[in-house]
Short mmCIF file of N, CA, C and O in Angstrom, two decimals:
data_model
loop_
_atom_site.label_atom_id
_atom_site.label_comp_id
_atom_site.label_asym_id
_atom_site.label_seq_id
_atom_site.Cartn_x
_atom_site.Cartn_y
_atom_site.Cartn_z
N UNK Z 1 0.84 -1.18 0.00
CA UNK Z 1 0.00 0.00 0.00
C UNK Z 1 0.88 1.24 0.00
O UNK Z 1 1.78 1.29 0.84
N UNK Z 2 0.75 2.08 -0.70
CA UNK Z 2 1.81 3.59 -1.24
C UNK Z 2 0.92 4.67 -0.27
O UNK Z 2 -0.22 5.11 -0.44
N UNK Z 3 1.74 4.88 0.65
CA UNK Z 3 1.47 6.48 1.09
C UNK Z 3 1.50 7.51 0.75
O UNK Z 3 2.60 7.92 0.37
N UNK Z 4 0.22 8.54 0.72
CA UNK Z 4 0.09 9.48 -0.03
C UNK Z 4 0.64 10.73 0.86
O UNK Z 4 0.38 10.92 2.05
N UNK Z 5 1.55 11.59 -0.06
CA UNK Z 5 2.32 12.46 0.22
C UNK Z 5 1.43 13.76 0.76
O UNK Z 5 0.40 13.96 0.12
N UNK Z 6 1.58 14.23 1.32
CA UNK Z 6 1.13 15.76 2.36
C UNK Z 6 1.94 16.86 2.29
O UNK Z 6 2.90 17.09 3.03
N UNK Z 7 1.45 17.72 1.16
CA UNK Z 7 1.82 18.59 0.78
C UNK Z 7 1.24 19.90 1.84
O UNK Z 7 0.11 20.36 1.94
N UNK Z 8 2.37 20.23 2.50
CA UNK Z 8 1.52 21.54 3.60
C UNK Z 8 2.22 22.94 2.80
O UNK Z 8 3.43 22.94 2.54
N UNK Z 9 1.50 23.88 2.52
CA UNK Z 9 2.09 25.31 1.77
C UNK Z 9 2.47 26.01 2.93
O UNK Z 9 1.92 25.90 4.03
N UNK Z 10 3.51 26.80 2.62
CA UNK Z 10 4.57 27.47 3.36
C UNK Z 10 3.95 28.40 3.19
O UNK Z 10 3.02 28.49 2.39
N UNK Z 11 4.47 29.44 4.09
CA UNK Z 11 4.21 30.98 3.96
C UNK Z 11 5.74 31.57 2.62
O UNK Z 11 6.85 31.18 2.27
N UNK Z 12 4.73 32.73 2.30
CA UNK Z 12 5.96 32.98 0.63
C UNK Z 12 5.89 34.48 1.52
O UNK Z 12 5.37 34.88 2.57
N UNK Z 13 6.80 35.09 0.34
CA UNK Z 13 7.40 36.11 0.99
C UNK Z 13 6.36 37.82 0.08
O UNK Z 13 6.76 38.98 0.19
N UNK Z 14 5.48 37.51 -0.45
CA UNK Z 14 4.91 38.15 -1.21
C UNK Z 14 3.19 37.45 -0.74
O UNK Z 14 2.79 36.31 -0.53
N UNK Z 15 2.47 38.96 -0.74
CA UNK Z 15 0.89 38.55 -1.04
C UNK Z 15 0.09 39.74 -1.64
O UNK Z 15 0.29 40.96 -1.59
N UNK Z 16 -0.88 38.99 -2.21
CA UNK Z 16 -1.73 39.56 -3.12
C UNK Z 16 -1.88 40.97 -2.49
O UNK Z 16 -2.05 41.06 -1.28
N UNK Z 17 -1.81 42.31 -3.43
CA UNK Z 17 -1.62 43.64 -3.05
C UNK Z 17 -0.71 44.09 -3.22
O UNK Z 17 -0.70 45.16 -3.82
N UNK Z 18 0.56 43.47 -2.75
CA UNK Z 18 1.59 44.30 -3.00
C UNK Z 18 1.83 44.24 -4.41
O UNK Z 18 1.30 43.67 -5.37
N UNK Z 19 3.17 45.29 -4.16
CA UNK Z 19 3.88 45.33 -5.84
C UNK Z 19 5.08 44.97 -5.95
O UNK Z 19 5.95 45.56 -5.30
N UNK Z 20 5.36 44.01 -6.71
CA UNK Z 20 6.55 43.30 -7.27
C UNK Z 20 7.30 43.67 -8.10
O UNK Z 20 6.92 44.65 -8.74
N UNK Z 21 8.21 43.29 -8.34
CA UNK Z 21 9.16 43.30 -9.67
C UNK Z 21 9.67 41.78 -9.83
O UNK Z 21 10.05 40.95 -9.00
N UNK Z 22 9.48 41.77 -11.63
CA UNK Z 22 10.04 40.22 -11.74
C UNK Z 22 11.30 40.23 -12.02
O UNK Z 22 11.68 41.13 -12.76
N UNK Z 23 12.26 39.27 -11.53
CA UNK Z 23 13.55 39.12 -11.71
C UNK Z 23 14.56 38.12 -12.22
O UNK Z 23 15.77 38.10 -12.02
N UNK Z 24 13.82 37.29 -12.93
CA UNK Z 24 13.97 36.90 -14.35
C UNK Z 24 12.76 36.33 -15.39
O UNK Z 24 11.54 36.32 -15.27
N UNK Z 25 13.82 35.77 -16.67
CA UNK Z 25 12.33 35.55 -17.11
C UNK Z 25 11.84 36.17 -18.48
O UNK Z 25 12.81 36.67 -19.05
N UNK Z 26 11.10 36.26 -18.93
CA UNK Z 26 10.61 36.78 -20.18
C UNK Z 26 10.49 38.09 -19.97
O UNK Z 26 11.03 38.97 -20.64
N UNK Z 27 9.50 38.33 -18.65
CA UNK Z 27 8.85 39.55 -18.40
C UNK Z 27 9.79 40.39 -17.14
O UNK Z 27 9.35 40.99 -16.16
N UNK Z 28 11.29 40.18 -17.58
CA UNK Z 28 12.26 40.55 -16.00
C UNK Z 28 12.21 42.10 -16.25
O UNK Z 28 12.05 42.60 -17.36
N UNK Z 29 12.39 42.90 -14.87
CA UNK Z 29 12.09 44.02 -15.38
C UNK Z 29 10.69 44.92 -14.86
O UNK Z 29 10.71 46.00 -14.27
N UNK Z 30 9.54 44.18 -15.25
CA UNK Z 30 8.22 44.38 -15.41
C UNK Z 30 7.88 44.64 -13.72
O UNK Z 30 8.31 43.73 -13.01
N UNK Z 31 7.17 45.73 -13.00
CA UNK Z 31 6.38 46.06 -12.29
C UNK Z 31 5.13 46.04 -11.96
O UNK Z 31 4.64 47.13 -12.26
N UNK Z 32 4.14 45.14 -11.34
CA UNK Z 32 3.01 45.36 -10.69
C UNK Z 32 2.37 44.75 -9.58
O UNK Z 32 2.98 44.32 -8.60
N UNK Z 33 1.09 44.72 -9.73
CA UNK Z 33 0.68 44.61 -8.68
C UNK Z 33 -0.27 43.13 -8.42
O UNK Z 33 -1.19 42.71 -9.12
N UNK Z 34 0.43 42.43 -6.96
CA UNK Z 34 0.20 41.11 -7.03
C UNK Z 34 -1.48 41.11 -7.07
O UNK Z 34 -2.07 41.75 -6.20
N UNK Z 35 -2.36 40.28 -8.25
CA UNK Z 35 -3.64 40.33 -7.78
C UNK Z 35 -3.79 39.07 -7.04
O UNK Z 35 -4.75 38.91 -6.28
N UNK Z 36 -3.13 38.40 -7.17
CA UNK Z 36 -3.54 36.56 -6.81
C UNK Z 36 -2.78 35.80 -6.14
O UNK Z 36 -1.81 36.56 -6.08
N UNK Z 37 -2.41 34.77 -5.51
CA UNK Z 37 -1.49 33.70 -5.01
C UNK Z 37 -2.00 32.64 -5.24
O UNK Z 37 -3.19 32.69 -4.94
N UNK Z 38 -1.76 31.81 -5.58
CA UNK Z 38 -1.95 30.44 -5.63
C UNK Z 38 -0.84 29.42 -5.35
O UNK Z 38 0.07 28.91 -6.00
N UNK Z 39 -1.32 29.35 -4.10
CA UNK Z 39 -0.28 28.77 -3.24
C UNK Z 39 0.21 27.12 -3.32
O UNK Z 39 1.31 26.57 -3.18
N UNK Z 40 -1.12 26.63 -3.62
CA UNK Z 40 -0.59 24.88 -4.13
C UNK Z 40 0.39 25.11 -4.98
O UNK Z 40 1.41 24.43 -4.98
N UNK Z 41 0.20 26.03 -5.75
CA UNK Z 41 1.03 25.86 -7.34
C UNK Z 41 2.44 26.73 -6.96
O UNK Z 41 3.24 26.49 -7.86
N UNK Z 42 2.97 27.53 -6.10
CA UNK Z 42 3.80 28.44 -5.89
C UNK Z 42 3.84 29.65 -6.73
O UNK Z 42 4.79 30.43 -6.65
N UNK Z 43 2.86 29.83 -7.53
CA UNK Z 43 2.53 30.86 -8.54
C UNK Z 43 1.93 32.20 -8.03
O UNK Z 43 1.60 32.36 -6.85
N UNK Z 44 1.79 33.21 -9.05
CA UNK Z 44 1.36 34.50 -8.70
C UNK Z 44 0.80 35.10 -9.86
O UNK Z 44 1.45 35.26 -10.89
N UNK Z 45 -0.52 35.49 -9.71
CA UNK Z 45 -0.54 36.50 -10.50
C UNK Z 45 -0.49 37.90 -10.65
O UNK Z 45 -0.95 38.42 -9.64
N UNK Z 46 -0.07 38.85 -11.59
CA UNK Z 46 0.99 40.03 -11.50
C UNK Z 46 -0.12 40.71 -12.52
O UNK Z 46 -0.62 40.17 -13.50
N UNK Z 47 -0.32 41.78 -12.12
CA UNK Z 47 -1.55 42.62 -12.79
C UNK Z 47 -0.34 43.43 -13.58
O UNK Z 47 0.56 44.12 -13.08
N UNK Z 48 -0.68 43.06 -15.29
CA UNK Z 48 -0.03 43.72 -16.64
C UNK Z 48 1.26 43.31 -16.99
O UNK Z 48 2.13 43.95 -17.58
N UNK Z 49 1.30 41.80 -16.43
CA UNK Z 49 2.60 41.40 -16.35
C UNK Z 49 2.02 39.46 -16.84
O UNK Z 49 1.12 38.77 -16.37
N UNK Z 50 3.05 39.19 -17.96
CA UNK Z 50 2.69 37.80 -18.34
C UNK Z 50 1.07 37.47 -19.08
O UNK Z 50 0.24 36.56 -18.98
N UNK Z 51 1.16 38.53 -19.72
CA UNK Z 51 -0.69 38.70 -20.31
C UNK Z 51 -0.17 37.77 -21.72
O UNK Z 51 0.75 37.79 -22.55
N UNK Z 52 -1.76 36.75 -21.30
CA UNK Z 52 -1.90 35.36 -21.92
C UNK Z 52 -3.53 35.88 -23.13
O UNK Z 52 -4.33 36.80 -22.93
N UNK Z 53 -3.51 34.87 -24.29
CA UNK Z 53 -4.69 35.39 -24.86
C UNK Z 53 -5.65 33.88 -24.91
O UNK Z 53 -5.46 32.77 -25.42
N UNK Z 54 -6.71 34.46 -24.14
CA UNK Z 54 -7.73 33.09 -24.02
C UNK Z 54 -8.89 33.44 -24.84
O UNK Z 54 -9.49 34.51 -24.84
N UNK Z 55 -9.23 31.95 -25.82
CA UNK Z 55 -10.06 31.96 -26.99
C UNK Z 55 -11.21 31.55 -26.27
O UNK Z 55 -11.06 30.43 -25.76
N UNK Z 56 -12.48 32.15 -26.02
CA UNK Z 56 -13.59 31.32 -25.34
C UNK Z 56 -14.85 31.18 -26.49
O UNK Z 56 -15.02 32.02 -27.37
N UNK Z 57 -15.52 30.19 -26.33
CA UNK Z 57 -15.90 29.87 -26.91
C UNK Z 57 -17.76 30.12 -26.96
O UNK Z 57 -18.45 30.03 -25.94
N UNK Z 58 -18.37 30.46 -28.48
CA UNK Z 58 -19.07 31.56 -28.48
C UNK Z 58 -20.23 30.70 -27.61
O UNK Z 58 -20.26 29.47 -27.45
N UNK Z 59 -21.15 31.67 -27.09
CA UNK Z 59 -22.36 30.81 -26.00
C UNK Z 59 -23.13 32.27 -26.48
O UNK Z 59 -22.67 33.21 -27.14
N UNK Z 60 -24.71 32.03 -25.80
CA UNK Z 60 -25.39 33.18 -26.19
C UNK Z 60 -25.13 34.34 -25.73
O UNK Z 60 -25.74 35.06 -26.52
N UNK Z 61 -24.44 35.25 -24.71
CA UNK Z 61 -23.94 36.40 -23.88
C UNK Z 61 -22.95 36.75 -25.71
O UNK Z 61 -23.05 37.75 -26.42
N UNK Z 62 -22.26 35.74 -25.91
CA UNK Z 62 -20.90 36.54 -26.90
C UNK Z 62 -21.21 35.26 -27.81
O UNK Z 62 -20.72 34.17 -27.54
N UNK Z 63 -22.31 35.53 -29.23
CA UNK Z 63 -22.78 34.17 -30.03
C UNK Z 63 -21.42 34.24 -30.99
O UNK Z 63 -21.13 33.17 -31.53
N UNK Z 64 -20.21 35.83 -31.35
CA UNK Z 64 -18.92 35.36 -32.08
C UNK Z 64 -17.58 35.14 -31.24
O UNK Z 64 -16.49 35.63 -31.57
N UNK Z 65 -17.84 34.19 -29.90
CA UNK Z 65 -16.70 33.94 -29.47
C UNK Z 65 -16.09 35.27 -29.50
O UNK Z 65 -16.22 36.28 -30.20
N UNK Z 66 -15.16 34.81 -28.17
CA UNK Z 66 -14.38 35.83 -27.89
C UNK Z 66 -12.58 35.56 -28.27
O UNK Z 66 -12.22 34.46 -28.70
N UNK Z 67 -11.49 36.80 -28.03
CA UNK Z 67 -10.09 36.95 -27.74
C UNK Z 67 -10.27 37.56 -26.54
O UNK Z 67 -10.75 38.70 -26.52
N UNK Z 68 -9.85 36.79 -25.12
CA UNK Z 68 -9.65 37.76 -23.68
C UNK Z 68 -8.43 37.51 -23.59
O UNK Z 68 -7.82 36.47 -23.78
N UNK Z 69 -7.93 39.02 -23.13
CA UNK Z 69 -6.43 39.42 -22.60
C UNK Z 69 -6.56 38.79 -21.13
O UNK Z 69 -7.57 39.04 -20.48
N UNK Z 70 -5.52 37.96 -20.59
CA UNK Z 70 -5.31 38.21 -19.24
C UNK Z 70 -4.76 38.06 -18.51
O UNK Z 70 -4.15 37.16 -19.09
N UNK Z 71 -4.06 38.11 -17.10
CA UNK Z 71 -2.37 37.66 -16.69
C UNK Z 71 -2.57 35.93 -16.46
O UNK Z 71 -3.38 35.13 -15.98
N UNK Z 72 -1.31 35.95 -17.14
CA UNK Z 72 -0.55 34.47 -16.65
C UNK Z 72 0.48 33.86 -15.51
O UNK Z 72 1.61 34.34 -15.51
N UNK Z 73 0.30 33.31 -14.98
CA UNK Z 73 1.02 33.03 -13.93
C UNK Z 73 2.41 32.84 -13.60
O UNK Z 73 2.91 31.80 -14.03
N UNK Z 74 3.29 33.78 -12.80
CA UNK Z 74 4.62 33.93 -12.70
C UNK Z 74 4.96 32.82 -11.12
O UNK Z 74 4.55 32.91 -9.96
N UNK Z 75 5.57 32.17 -11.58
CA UNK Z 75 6.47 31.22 -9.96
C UNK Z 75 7.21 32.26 -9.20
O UNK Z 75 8.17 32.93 -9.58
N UNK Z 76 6.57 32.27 -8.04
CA UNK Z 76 7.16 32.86 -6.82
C UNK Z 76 8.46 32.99 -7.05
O UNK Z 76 8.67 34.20 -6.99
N UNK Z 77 9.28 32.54 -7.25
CA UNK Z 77 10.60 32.65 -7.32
C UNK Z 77 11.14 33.85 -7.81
O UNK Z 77 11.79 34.70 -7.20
N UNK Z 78 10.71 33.82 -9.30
CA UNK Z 78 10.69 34.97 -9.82
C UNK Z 78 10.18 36.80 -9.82
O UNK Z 78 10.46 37.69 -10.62
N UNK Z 79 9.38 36.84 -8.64
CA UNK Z 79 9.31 37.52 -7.77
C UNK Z 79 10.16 38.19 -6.93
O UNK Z 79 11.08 37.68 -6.29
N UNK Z 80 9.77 39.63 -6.95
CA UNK Z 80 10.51 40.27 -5.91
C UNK Z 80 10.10 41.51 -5.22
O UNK Z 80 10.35 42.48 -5.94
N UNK Z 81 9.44 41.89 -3.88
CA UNK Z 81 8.97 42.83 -3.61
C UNK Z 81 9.22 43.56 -3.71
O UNK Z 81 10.43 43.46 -3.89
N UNK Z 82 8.72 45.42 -3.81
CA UNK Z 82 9.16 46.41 -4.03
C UNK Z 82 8.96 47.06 -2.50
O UNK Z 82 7.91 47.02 -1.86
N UNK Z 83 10.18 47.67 -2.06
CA UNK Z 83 9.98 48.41 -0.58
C UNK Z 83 9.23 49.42 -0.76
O UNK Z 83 9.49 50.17 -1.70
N UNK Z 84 8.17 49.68 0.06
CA UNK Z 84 7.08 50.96 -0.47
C UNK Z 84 7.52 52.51 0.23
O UNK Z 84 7.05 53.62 0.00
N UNK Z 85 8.70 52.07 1.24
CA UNK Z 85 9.34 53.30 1.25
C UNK Z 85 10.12 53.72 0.36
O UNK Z 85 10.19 54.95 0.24
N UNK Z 86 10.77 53.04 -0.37
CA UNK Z 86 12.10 53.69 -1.28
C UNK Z 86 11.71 53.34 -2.30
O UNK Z 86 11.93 54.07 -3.27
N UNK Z 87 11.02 52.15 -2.46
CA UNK Z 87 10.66 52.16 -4.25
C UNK Z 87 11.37 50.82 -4.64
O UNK Z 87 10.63 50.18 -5.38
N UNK Z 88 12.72 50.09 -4.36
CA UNK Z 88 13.39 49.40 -4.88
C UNK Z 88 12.98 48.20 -4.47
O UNK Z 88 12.23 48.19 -3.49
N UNK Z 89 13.33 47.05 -5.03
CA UNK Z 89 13.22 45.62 -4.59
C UNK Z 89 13.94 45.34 -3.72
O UNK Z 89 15.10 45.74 -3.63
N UNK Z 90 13.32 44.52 -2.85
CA UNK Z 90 14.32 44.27 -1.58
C UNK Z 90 13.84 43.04 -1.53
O UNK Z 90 12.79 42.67 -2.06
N UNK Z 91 15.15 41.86 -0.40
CA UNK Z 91 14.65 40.96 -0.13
C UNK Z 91 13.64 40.83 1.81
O UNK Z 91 13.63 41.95 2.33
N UNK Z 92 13.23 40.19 2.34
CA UNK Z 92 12.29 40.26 2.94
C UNK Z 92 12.76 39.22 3.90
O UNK Z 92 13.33 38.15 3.67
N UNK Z 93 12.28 39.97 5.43
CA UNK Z 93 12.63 38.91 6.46
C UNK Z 93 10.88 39.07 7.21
O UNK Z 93 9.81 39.64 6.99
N UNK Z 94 11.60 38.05 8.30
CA UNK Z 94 10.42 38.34 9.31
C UNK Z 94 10.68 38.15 10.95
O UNK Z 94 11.41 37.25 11.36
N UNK Z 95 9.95 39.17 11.92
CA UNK Z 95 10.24 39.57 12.81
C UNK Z 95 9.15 39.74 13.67
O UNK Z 95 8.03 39.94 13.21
N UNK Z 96 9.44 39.64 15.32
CA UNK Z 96 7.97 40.33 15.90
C UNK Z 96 7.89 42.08 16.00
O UNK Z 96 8.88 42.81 15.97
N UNK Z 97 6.86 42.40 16.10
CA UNK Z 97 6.21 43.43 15.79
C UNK Z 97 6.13 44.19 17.20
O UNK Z 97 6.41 43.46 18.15
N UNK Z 98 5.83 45.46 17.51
CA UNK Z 98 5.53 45.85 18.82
C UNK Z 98 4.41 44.75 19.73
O UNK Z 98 4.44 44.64 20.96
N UNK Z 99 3.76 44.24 19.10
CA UNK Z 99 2.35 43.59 19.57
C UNK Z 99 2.65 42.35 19.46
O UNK Z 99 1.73 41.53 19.45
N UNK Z 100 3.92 41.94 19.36
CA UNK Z 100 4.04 40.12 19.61
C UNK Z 100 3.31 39.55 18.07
O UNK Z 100 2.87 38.40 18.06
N UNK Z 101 3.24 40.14 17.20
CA UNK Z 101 2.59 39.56 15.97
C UNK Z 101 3.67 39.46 14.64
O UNK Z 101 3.99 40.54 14.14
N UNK Z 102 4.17 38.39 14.12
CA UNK Z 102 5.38 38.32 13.28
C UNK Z 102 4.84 39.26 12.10
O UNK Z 102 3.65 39.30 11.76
N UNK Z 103 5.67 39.86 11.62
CA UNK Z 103 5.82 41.04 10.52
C UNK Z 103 7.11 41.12 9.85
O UNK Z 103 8.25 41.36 10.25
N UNK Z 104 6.43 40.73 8.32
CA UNK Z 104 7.27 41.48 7.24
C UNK Z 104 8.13 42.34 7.55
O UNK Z 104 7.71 43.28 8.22
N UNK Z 105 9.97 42.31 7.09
CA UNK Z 105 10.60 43.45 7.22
C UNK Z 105 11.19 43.35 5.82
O UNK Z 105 11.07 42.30 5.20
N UNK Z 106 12.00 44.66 5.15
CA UNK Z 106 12.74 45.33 4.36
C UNK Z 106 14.40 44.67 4.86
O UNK Z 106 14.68 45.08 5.98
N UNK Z 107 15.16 44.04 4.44
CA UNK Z 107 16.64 44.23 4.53
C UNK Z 107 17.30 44.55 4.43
O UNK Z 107 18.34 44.23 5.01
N UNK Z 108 17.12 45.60 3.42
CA UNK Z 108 17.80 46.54 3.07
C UNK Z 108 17.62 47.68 3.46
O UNK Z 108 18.43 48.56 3.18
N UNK Z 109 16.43 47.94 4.27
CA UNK Z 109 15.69 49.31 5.01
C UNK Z 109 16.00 49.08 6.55
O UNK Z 109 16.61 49.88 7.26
N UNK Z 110 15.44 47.75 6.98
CA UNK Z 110 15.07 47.65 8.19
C UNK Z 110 13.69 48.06 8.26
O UNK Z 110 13.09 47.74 9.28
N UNK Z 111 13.16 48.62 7.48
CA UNK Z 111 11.35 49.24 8.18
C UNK Z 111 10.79 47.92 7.95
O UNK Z 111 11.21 46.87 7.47
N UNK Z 112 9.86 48.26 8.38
CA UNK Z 112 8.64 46.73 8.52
C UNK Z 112 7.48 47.56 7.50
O UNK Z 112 7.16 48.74 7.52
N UNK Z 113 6.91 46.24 6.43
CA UNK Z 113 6.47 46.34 5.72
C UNK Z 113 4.79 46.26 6.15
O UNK Z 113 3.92 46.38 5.28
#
């Protein structure tokens, strides 16, 4: 009998809201703003960043089928937060907070995000 594996998702260093920069990749370079996580998958989606074209297919609302623009999914990895004090990408720690509650920090700032 094969035991089935237990996949538990980690905490990532990025969530939906903030703004990223990707740092490699097709789209390296590119700035925005996380709309999505999808955490089984380690993926992200990046509002105006990795735009995919989906053919749907015509139903009565749209009887000549459609072309929809829309983002495609970037791997966490490739990710990189932007410090919202200074503007630049930084990498990201974590720390307690005045209130005993762990919080996002800047490493390159020190401020807490």
């Amino acid at each position: 009998m094969e035991k089935k594996k237990v996949v538990v998702p980690h905490k990532f260093h990025i969530k939906s809201g903030d703004t990223v920069v990707v740092i490699s990749g097709n789209h390296k370079g590119q700035r925005g703003v996380v709309k999505e996580v999808l955490r089984d998958k380690d993926r992200a989606k990046v509002e105006g960043v990795n735009m995919i074209t989906k053919h749907i297919k015509p139903t009565a609302q749209t009887p000549q089928g459609e072309l929809r623009k829309e983002e495609g999914t970037i791997h966490i990895s490739n990710l990189m937060l932007v410090d919202p004090a200074t503007g630049e990408p930084t990498r990201t720690g974590r720390r307690l907070n005045d209130k005993g509650k762990l919080q996002r920090f800047s490493k390159k700032t020190n401020n807490l995000i």
